[in-house]
Tab-separated table of C-alpha atoms and ligand atoms in Angstrom:
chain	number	residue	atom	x	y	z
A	306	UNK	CA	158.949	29.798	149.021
A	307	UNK	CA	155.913	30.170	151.038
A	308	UNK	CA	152.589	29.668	149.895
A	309	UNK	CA	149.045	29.544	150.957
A	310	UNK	CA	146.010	28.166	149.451
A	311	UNK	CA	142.749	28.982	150.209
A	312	UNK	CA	139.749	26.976	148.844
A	313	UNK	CA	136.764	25.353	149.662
A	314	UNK	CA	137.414	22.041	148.702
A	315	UNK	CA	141.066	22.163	149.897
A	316	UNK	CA	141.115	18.382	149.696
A	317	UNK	CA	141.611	18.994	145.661
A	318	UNK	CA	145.764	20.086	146.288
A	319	UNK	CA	146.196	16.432	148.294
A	320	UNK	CA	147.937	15.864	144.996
A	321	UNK	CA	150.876	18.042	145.755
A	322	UNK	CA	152.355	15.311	148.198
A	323	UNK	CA	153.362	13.580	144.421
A	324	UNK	CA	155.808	13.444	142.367
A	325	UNK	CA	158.244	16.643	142.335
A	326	UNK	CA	156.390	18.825	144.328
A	327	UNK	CA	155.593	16.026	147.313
A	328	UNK	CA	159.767	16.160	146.968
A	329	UNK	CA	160.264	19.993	146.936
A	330	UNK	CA	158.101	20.042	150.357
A	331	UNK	CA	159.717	17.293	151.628
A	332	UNK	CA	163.231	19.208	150.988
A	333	UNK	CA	161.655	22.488	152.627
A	334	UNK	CA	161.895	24.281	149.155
A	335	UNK	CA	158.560	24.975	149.649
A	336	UNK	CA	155.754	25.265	152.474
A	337	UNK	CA	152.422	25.061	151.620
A	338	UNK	CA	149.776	25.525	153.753
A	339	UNK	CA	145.718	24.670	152.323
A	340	UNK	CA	142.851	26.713	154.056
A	341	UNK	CA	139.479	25.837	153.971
A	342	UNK	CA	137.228	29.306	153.324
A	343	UNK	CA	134.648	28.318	155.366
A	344	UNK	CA	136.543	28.159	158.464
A	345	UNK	CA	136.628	32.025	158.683
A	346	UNK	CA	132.695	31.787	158.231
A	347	UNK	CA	130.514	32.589	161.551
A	348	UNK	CA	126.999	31.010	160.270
A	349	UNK	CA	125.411	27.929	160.701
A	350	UNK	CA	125.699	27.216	157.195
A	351	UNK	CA	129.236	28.259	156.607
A	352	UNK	CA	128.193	30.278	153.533
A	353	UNK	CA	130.525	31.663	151.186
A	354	UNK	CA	128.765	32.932	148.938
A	355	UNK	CA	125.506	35.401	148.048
A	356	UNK	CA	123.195	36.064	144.958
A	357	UNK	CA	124.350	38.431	142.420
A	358	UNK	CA	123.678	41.822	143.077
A	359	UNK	CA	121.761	43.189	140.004
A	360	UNK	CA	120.309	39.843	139.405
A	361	UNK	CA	121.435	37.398	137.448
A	362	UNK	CA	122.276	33.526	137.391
A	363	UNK	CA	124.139	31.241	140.136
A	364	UNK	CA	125.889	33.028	143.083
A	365	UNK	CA	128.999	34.967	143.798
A	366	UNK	CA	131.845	34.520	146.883
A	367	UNK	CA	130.884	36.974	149.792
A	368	UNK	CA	133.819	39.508	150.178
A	369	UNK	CA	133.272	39.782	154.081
A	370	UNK	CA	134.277	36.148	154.281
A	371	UNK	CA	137.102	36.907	152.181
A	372	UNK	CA	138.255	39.383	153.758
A	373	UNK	CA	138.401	38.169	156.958
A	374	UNK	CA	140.431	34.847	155.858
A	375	UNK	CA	142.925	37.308	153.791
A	376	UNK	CA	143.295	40.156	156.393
A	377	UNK	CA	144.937	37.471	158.570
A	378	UNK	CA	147.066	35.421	155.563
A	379	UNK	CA	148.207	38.759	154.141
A	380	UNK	CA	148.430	40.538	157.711
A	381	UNK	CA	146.615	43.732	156.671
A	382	UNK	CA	145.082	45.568	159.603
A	383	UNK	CA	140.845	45.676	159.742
A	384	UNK	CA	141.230	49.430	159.514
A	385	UNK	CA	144.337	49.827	157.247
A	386	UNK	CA	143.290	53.062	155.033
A	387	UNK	CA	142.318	52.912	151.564
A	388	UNK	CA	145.231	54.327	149.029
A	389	UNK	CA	144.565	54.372	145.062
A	390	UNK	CA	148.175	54.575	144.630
A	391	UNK	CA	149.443	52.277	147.455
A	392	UNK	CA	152.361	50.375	145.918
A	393	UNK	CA	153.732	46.687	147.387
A	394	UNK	CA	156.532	46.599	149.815
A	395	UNK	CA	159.545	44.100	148.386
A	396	UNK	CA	159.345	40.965	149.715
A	397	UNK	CA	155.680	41.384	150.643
A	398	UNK	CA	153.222	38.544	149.787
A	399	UNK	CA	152.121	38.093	146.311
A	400	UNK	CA	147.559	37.452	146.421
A	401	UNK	CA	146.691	35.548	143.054
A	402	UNK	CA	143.286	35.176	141.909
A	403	UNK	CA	142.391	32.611	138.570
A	404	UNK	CA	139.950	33.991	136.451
A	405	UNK	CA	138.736	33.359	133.152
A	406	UNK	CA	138.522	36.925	132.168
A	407	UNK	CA	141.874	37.787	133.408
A	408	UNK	CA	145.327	38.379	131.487
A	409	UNK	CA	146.755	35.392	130.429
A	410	UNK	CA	149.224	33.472	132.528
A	411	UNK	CA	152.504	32.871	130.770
A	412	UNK	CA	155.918	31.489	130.931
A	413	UNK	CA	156.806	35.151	131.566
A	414	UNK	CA	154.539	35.425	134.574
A	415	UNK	CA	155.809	31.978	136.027
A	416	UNK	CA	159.260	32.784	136.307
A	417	UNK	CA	158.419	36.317	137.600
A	418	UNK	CA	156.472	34.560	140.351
A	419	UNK	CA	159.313	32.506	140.772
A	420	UNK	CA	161.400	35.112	142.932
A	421	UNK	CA	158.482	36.140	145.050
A	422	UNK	CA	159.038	34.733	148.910
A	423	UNK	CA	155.321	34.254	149.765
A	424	UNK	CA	152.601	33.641	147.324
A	425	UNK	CA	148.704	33.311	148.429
A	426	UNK	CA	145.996	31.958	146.374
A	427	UNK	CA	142.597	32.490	146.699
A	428	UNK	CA	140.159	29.693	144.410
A	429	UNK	CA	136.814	31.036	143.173
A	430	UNK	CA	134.156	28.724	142.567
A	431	UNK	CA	130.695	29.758	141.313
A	432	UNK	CA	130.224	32.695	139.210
A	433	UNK	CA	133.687	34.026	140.688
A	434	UNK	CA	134.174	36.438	143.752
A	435	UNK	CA	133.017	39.763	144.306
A	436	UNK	CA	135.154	42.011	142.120
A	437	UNK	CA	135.614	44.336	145.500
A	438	UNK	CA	138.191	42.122	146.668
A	439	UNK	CA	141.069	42.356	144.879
A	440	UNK	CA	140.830	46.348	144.152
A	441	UNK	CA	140.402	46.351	148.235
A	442	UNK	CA	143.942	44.701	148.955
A	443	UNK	CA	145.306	46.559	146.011
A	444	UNK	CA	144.214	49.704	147.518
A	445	UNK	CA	146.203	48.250	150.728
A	446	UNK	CA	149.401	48.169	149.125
A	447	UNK	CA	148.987	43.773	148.361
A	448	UNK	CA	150.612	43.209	145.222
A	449	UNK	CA	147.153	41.104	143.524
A	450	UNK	CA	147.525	39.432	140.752
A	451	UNK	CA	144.527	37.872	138.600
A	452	UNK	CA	144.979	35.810	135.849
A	453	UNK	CA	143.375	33.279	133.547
A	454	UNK	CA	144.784	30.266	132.563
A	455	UNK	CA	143.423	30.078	128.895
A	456	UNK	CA	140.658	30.525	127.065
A	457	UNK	CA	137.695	28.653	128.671
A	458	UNK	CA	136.068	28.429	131.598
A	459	UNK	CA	136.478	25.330	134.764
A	460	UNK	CA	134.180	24.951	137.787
A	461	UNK	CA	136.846	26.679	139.911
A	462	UNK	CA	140.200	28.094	140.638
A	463	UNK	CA	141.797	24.844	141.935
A	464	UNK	CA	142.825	23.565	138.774
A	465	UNK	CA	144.013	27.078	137.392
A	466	UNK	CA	145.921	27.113	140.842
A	467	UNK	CA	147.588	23.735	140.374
A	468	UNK	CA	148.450	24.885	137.045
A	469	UNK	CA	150.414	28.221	137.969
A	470	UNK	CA	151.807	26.861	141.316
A	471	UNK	CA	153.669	23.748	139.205
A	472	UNK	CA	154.741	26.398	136.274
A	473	UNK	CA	156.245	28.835	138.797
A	474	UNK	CA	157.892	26.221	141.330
A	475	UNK	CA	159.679	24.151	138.916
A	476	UNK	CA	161.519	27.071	138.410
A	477	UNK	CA	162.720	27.325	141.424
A	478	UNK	CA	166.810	26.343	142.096
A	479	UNK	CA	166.798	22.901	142.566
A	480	UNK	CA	163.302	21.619	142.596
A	481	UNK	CA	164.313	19.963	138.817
A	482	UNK	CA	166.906	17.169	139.462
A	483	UNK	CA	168.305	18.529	136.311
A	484	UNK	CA	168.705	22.542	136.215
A	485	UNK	CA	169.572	22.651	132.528
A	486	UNK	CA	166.108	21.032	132.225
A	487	UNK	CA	164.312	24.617	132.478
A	488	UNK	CA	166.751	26.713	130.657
A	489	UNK	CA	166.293	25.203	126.776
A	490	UNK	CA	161.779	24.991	126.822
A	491	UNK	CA	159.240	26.224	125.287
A	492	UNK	CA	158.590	29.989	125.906
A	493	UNK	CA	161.389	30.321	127.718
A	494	UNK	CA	163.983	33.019	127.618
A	495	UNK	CA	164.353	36.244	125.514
A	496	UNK	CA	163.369	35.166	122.481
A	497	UNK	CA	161.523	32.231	123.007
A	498	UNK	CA	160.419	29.761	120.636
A	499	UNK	CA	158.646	26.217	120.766
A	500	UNK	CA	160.730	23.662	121.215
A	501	UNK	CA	162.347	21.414	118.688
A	502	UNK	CA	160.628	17.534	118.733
A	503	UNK	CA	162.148	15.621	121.086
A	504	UNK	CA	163.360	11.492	120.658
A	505	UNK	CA	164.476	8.841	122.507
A	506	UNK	CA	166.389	5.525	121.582
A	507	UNK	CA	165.291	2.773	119.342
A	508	UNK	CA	166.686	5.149	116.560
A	509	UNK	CA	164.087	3.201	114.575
A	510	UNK	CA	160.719	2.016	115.718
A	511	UNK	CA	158.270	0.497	114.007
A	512	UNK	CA	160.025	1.678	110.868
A	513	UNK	CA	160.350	4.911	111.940
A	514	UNK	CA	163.678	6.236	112.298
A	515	UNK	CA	164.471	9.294	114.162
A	516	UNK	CA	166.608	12.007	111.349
A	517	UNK	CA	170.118	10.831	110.893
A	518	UNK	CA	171.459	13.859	112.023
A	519	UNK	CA	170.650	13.588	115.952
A	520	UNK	CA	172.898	10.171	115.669
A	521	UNK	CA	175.485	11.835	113.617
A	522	UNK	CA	177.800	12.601	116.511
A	523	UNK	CA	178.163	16.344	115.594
A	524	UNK	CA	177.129	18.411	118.256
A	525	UNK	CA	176.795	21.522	116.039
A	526	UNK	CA	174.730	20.041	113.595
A	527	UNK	CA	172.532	18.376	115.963
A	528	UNK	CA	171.965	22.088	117.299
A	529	UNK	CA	171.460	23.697	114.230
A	530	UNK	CA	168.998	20.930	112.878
A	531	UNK	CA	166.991	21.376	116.277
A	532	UNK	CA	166.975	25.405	116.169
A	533	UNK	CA	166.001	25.131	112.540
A	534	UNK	CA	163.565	22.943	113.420
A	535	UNK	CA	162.307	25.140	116.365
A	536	UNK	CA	162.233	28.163	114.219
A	537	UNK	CA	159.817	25.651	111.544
A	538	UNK	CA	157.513	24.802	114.240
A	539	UNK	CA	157.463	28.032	115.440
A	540	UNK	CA	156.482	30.046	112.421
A	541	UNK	CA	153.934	26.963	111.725
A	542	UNK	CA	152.583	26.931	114.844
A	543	UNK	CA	153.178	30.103	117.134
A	544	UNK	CA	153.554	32.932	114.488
A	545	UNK	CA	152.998	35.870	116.921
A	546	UNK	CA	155.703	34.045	118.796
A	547	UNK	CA	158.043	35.078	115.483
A	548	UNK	CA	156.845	38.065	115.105
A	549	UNK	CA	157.963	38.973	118.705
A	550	UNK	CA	161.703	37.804	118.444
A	551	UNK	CA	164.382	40.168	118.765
A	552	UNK	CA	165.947	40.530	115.323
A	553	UNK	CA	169.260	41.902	116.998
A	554	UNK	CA	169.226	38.717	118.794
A	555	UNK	CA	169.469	36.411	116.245
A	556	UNK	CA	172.467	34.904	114.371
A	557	UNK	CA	172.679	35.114	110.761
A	558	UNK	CA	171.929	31.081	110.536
A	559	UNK	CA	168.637	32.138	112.100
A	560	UNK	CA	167.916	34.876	109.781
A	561	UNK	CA	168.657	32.277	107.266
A	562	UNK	CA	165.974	30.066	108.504
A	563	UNK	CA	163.501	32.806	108.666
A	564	UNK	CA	163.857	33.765	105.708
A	565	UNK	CA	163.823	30.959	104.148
A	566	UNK	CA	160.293	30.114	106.113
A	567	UNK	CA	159.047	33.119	104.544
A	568	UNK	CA	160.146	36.070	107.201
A	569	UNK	CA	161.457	39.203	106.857
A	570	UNK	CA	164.041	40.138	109.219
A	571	UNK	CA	165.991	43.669	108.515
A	572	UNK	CA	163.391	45.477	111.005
A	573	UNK	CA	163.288	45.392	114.911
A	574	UNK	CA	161.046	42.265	114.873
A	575	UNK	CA	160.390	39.470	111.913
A	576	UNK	CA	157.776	40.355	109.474
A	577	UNK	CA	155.945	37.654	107.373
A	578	UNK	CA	156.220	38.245	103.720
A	579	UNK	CA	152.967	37.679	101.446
B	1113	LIG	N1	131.381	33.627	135.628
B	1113	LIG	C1	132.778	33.529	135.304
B	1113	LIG	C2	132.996	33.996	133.874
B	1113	LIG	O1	132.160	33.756	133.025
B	1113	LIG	O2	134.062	34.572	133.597
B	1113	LIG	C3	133.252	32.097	135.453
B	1113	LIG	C4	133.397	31.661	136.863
B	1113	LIG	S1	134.125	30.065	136.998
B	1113	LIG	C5	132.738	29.013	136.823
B	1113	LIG	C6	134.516	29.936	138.702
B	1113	LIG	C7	135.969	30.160	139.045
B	1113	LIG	O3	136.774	29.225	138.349
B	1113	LIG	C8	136.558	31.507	138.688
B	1113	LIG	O4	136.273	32.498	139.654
B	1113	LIG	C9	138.042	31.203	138.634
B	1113	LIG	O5	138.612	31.204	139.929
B	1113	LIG	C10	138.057	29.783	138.102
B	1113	LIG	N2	138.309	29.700	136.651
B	1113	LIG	C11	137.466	29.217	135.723
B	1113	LIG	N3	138.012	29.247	134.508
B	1113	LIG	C12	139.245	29.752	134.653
B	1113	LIG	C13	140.309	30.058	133.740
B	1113	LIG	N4	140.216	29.842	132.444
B	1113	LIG	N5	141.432	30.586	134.249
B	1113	LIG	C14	141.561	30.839	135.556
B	1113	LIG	N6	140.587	30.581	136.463
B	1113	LIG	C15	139.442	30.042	136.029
């Protein structure tokens, strides 16, 4: 996978030499390459960005800057011609903009990301970037994706970026040492749930022992006690999660559980009772 970063304090993603990632470029299963915005700047000052048009406090990122940076990262011709309905070519680069008052990013989007070839990033900073830009590439057939990473608001896109570049990579075939790693997580699959607690060894510690059944030896037990306790967690935790499942998807031990945690489950989707 290919992917470009563009920031102005590109120094932020020196990080990404660590741990998995640092390994993943190291293998070649990724190449990432960090611009600095101001380097397609032409003034003394190497502004990037302008007052708000309208008025209105702090400033916003200049689109001409922009523009020039991703007309060259995205290879889209100065006078390419405007078209509402333009639609992205397969394999064609994938421009993602963080923003607070974006859709939310999710597991879902993550492993859709996960197939593109080239991804390109663009961090705001400031009061964001000049809302022409992404409709612009859209309109050039760029497949632009905006996003925001939850439900407050950082400084800048770097962290947001950080975030979505480690959930969509570790998806990637064989950046985890262990594959089965991805495939039993949290909002992961069809019908995803939380995750059951996890344990490791002393079975007790500091008087706490882990529940008998994980050291009973019986596989199917152990798997039933951990999707019951998903489905627990779940309901307590994530209820529109539940309320999303696939009823033809589940098993009748599962139906059980719901049930039992206060679901109804004869329609197309759970239904809490009371
Ligand atoms: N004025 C904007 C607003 O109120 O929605 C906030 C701008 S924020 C200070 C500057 C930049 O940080 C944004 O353009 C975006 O790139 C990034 N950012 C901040 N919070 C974010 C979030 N929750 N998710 C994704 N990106 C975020």
């Amino acid at each position: 996978m290919d992917i470009d970063i563009v920031s102005v304090f590109p120094e932020y993603f020196d990080v990404l030499n660590l741990s998995l990632f640092g390994k993943a470029m190291e293998r070649g299963l990724v190449t990432v390459r960090v611009h600095n915005l101001r380097d397609w700047t032409h003034d003394v000052h190497q502004s990037v960005d302008d007052t708000p048009v309208g008025g209105g406090a702090g400033m916003v990122m200049k689109p001409e800057v922009w523009a020039e940076c991703l007309d060259e990262l995205l290879d889209v011709p100065v006078d390419a011609p405007a078209d509402a309905d333009a639609a992205p070519s397969p394999g064609s680069p994938v421009l993602i903009f963080p923003n607070p008052s974006a859709p939310l990013f999710t597991q879902q989007c993550a492993t859709e990301l996960s197939h593109a070839e080239h991804l390109v990033f663009g961090c705001g900073r400031y009061e964001g970037y000049d809302a022409r830009i992404p409709q612009y590439y859209r309109e050039r057939g760029v497949d632009v994706r905006e996003y925001s990473i939850g439900d407050y608001v950082l400084n800048g896109g770097e962290v947001a970026v950080s975030v979505m570049l480690e959930a969509i990579t570790r998806l990637l075939p064989g950046f985890m040492g262990n594959a089965d790693s991805i495939v039993e997580e949290s909002y992961t699959g069809a019908n995803a749930l939380l995750e059951h607690s996890q344990y490791t060894k002393p079975a007790t510690w500091r008087g706490m022992a882990v529940p008998p059944v994980l050291i009973s030896g019986d596989h199917g037990k152990v798997d039933r006690f951990r999707r019951d306790e998903a489905l627990g967690k779940t309901s307590r935790l994530r209820p529109d999660l539940i309320a999303r499942l696939d009823c033809a998807a589940l098993g009748k031990a599962d139906r059980k559980t719901l049930m039992a945690l206060g679901w109804e489950v004869s329609g197309a989707h759970p239904r809490r009772l009371g």
